[in-house]
Amino acid sequence: MATWRYANASVIGTSHEKSGKPCQDSSACEVLNDLNGEQVLVAIASDGAGSAQCSDIGSALACSLFVDELRAYLETGNEIKALTKEFYEEWILRFQSEIHARAVAMELPAREFACTFISAVISNETAVFAQIGDGAIVVASPDDIDTYTWEFWPQQGEYENTTYFVTETRAKEKLQFSIHTGKVTDEVSLFTDGLQRLALHYQSQSAHTPFFRPFFNALRTQTEMRTDKFVTSLAAYLSSNQINDRTDDDKTLILATRRSPSSKKTYI
């Protein structure tokens, strides 16, 4: 199985720059190894609620704690194919406990740390996806190099422009979970709601393949697992006028591939 190459970037939106707010998006992507030496891709994106005072702290904590949890899971000899929805429900409770401790220390209600949760964990023969809130996970078909599909459609709350957060007391009820075994995807992207209108086609409820194709074509040519040059280029693109003219929100994009370069290459 080929080695993963990946990149992730979270950039501030123009609306937050104008209001003096920090970037409330966070992301993390790492390749871990199980005790058999098998590579496991762990990717997570989190979007802090714009109305929450410390949602940037919440989203950063969600990302770091989830990676730490998966690392501990693998180091104790567990396999990705044994991951269950209950594992994620228990992680939610531990995350909320950490948020509660921060909230008490800062004398704030826990809702001031509200954030979404989007994750992908992929080994050689198992892919596990979980999500609470908006944003999405898009995967490439294992059989068709140019077909991308979404795993969960972005969740919308009870009112327009609202969603659900992993910090809510009913978060476990809103958890979306799926596991695939056998021939699983070798390309995946996670993104927050700042990119939804660019990456998804709402009328047909499909992934917008032209958005993803140039990123993956470029990433496949990388020789290292992660390169600062590619990450810098990705962040610059997400902060460009081309993107900011279409969305003023914070933006997170994670890309990972273990495919070899295609014959037709397009660079960002």
Short mmCIF file of N, CA and C in Angstrom, two decimals, residues 23-95:
data_model
loop_
_atom_site.label_atom_id
_atom_site.label_comp_id
_atom_site.label_asym_id
_atom_site.label_seq_id
_atom_site.Cartn_x
_atom_site.Cartn_y
_atom_site.Cartn_z
N CYS A 23 -9.29 33.32 14.03
CA CYS A 23 -9.78 32.19 13.24
C CYS A 23 -10.34 31.16 14.22
N GLN A 24 -11.59 30.78 14.04
CA GLN A 24 -12.23 29.85 14.95
C GLN A 24 -12.22 28.41 14.42
N ASP A 25 -11.66 28.21 13.23
CA ASP A 25 -11.47 26.86 12.67
C ASP A 25 -10.18 26.26 13.19
N SER A 26 -10.16 24.94 13.31
CA SER A 26 -8.94 24.20 13.62
C SER A 26 -8.93 22.90 12.82
N SER A 27 -7.74 22.35 12.63
CA SER A 27 -7.63 21.08 11.92
C SER A 27 -6.36 20.36 12.33
N ALA A 28 -6.36 19.05 12.12
CA ALA A 28 -5.18 18.24 12.38
C ALA A 28 -5.20 17.05 11.44
N CYS A 29 -4.02 16.65 10.99
CA CYS A 29 -3.91 15.47 10.13
C CYS A 29 -2.56 14.83 10.39
N GLU A 30 -2.58 13.55 10.70
CA GLU A 30 -1.35 12.82 10.98
C GLU A 30 -1.46 11.40 10.45
N VAL A 31 -0.32 10.80 10.17
CA VAL A 31 -0.27 9.38 9.85
C VAL A 31 0.36 8.65 11.03
N LEU A 32 -0.41 7.81 11.67
CA LEU A 32 0.05 7.03 12.81
C LEU A 32 0.31 5.59 12.37
N ASN A 33 0.88 4.79 13.24
CA ASN A 33 1.12 3.38 12.94
C ASN A 33 0.54 2.52 14.05
N ASP A 34 -0.09 1.42 13.64
CA ASP A 34 -0.54 0.48 14.66
C ASP A 34 0.63 -0.42 15.05
N LEU A 35 0.41 -1.36 15.95
CA LEU A 35 1.50 -2.19 16.45
C LEU A 35 2.03 -3.15 15.39
N ASN A 36 1.30 -3.32 14.28
CA ASN A 36 1.77 -4.15 13.18
C ASN A 36 2.53 -3.33 12.13
N GLY A 37 2.67 -2.03 12.39
CA GLY A 37 3.38 -1.17 11.45
C GLY A 37 2.52 -0.64 10.32
N GLU A 38 1.23 -0.91 10.36
CA GLU A 38 0.33 -0.44 9.30
C GLU A 38 0.03 1.04 9.49
N GLN A 39 0.08 1.79 8.39
CA GLN A 39 -0.23 3.22 8.43
C GLN A 39 -1.71 3.47 8.66
N VAL A 40 -2.01 4.46 9.49
CA VAL A 40 -3.38 4.87 9.76
C VAL A 40 -3.46 6.39 9.62
N LEU A 41 -4.27 6.85 8.69
CA LEU A 41 -4.49 8.28 8.52
C LEU A 41 -5.55 8.74 9.52
N VAL A 42 -5.23 9.80 10.26
CA VAL A 42 -6.19 10.39 11.20
C VAL A 42 -6.34 11.86 10.83
N ALA A 43 -7.56 12.27 10.47
CA ALA A 43 -7.81 13.65 10.07
C ALA A 43 -9.03 14.17 10.80
N ILE A 44 -8.95 15.41 11.26
CA ILE A 44 -10.08 16.03 11.97
C ILE A 44 -10.13 17.52 11.67
N ALA A 45 -11.33 18.01 11.46
CA ALA A 45 -11.58 19.44 11.28
C ALA A 45 -12.67 19.86 12.25
N SER A 46 -12.56 21.08 12.75
CA SER A 46 -13.56 21.58 13.71
C SER A 46 -13.77 23.07 13.46
N ASP A 47 -15.03 23.46 13.44
CA ASP A 47 -15.40 24.84 13.19
C ASP A 47 -16.02 25.42 14.46
N GLY A 48 -15.38 26.42 15.03
CA GLY A 48 -15.93 27.05 16.21
C GLY A 48 -17.13 27.92 15.88
N ALA A 49 -18.14 27.88 16.73
CA ALA A 49 -19.34 28.69 16.50
C ALA A 49 -18.99 30.17 16.50
N GLY A 50 -19.47 30.89 15.50
CA GLY A 50 -19.15 32.31 15.39
C GLY A 50 -19.65 33.14 16.55
N SER A 51 -20.74 32.69 17.18
CA SER A 51 -21.33 33.45 18.28
C SER A 51 -20.74 33.10 19.64
N ALA A 52 -19.83 32.12 19.68
CA ALA A 52 -19.26 31.66 20.95
C ALA A 52 -17.92 32.36 21.22
N GLN A 53 -17.76 32.84 22.43
CA GLN A 53 -16.60 33.67 22.79
C GLN A 53 -15.27 32.94 22.68
N CYS A 54 -15.24 31.65 23.04
CA CYS A 54 -13.98 30.89 23.06
C CYS A 54 -14.04 29.66 22.16
N SER A 55 -14.78 29.76 21.06
CA SER A 55 -14.92 28.59 20.19
C SER A 55 -13.61 28.20 19.52
N ASP A 56 -12.68 29.15 19.38
CA ASP A 56 -11.37 28.79 18.83
C ASP A 56 -10.63 27.84 19.77
N ILE A 57 -10.83 28.03 21.08
CA ILE A 57 -10.23 27.11 22.07
C ILE A 57 -10.90 25.75 21.97
N GLY A 58 -12.23 25.75 21.83
CA GLY A 58 -12.96 24.50 21.71
C GLY A 58 -12.56 23.70 20.49
N SER A 59 -12.45 24.34 19.34
CA SER A 59 -12.10 23.62 18.11
C SER A 59 -10.67 23.08 18.16
N ALA A 60 -9.75 23.87 18.70
CA ALA A 60 -8.36 23.40 18.82
C ALA A 60 -8.26 22.21 19.76
N LEU A 61 -9.03 22.26 20.85
CA LEU A 61 -9.02 21.16 21.82
C LEU A 61 -9.62 19.90 21.22
N ALA A 62 -10.68 20.04 20.44
CA ALA A 62 -11.29 18.88 19.79
C ALA A 62 -10.29 18.17 18.89
N CYS A 63 -9.53 18.94 18.13
CA CYS A 63 -8.56 18.35 17.20
C CYS A 63 -7.43 17.65 17.94
N SER A 64 -6.84 18.31 18.92
CA SER A 64 -5.70 17.71 19.62
C SER A 64 -6.12 16.49 20.44
N LEU A 65 -7.28 16.56 21.09
CA LEU A 65 -7.73 15.42 21.90
C LEU A 65 -8.09 14.21 21.05
N PHE A 66 -8.66 14.45 19.88
CA PHE A 66 -9.04 13.31 19.03
C PHE A 66 -7.79 12.59 18.51
N VAL A 67 -6.79 13.32 18.07
CA VAL A 67 -5.56 12.68 17.61
C VAL A 67 -4.89 11.93 18.76
N ASP A 68 -4.85 12.55 19.94
CA ASP A 68 -4.26 11.87 21.11
C ASP A 68 -5.02 10.59 21.45
N GLU A 69 -6.33 10.62 21.33
CA GLU A 69 -7.16 9.45 21.65
C GLU A 69 -6.87 8.31 20.67
N LEU A 70 -6.75 8.62 19.38
CA LEU A 70 -6.46 7.59 18.39
C LEU A 70 -5.06 7.04 18.55
N ARG A 71 -4.12 7.90 18.92
CA ARG A 71 -2.75 7.43 19.16
C ARG A 71 -2.72 6.44 20.32
N ALA A 72 -3.40 6.78 21.40
CA ALA A 72 -3.46 5.89 22.56
C ALA A 72 -4.18 4.58 22.20
N TYR A 73 -5.22 4.69 21.39
CA TYR A 73 -5.99 3.52 20.96
C TYR A 73 -5.09 2.53 20.21
N LEU A 74 -4.26 3.05 19.31
CA LEU A 74 -3.37 2.19 18.52
C LEU A 74 -2.21 1.66 19.36
N GLU A 75 -1.69 2.48 20.24
CA GLU A 75 -0.54 2.06 21.07
C GLU A 75 -0.89 0.96 22.05
N THR A 76 -2.18 0.78 22.33
CA THR A 76 -2.60 -0.29 23.23
C THR A 76 -3.00 -1.54 22.45
N GLY A 77 -2.67 -1.58 21.16
CA GLY A 77 -2.85 -2.78 20.37
C GLY A 77 -4.18 -2.92 19.67
N ASN A 78 -5.00 -1.89 19.68
CA ASN A 78 -6.31 -1.96 19.02
C ASN A 78 -6.19 -1.75 17.52
N GLU A 79 -7.16 -2.26 16.78
CA GLU A 79 -7.18 -2.12 15.33
C GLU A 79 -8.32 -1.21 14.90
N ILE A 80 -8.14 -0.54 13.77
CA ILE A 80 -9.14 0.39 13.28
C ILE A 80 -10.45 -0.32 12.96
N LYS A 81 -10.38 -1.54 12.50
CA LYS A 81 -11.61 -2.26 12.16
C LYS A 81 -12.49 -2.53 13.39
N ALA A 82 -11.91 -2.35 14.59
CA ALA A 82 -12.68 -2.56 15.83
C ALA A 82 -13.29 -1.27 16.36
N LEU A 83 -13.07 -0.14 15.68
CA LEU A 83 -13.68 1.12 16.12
C LEU A 83 -15.20 1.02 16.02
N THR A 84 -15.88 1.53 17.01
CA THR A 84 -17.34 1.48 17.03
C THR A 84 -17.91 2.87 17.29
N LYS A 85 -19.19 3.01 17.08
CA LYS A 85 -19.86 4.27 17.39
C LYS A 85 -19.74 4.58 18.88
N GLU A 86 -19.73 3.53 19.71
CA GLU A 86 -19.60 3.72 21.15
C GLU A 86 -18.26 4.36 21.51
N PHE A 87 -17.21 4.04 20.77
CA PHE A 87 -15.90 4.66 20.99
C PHE A 87 -16.02 6.18 20.85
N TYR A 88 -16.70 6.61 19.80
CA TYR A 88 -16.86 8.04 19.55
C TYR A 88 -17.77 8.67 20.59
N GLU A 89 -18.79 7.98 21.02
CA GLU A 89 -19.67 8.52 22.05
C GLU A 89 -18.92 8.72 23.37
N GLU A 90 -18.04 7.76 23.69
CA GLU A 90 -17.24 7.91 24.90
C GLU A 90 -16.24 9.05 24.76
N TRP A 91 -15.68 9.21 23.56
CA TRP A 91 -14.75 10.32 23.33
C TRP A 91 -15.48 11.66 23.50
N ILE A 92 -16.70 11.75 23.03
CA ILE A 92 -17.49 12.98 23.18
C ILE A 92 -17.62 13.35 24.65
N LEU A 93 -17.90 12.36 25.49
CA LEU A 93 -18.05 12.62 26.92
C LEU A 93 -16.74 13.10 27.54
N ARG A 94 -15.62 12.51 27.11
CA ARG A 94 -14.32 12.95 27.63
C ARG A 94 -13.99 14.37 27.15
N PHE A 95 -14.29 14.64 25.91
CA PHE A 95 -14.07 15.99 25.38
C PHE A 95 -14.92 17.01 26.14
#
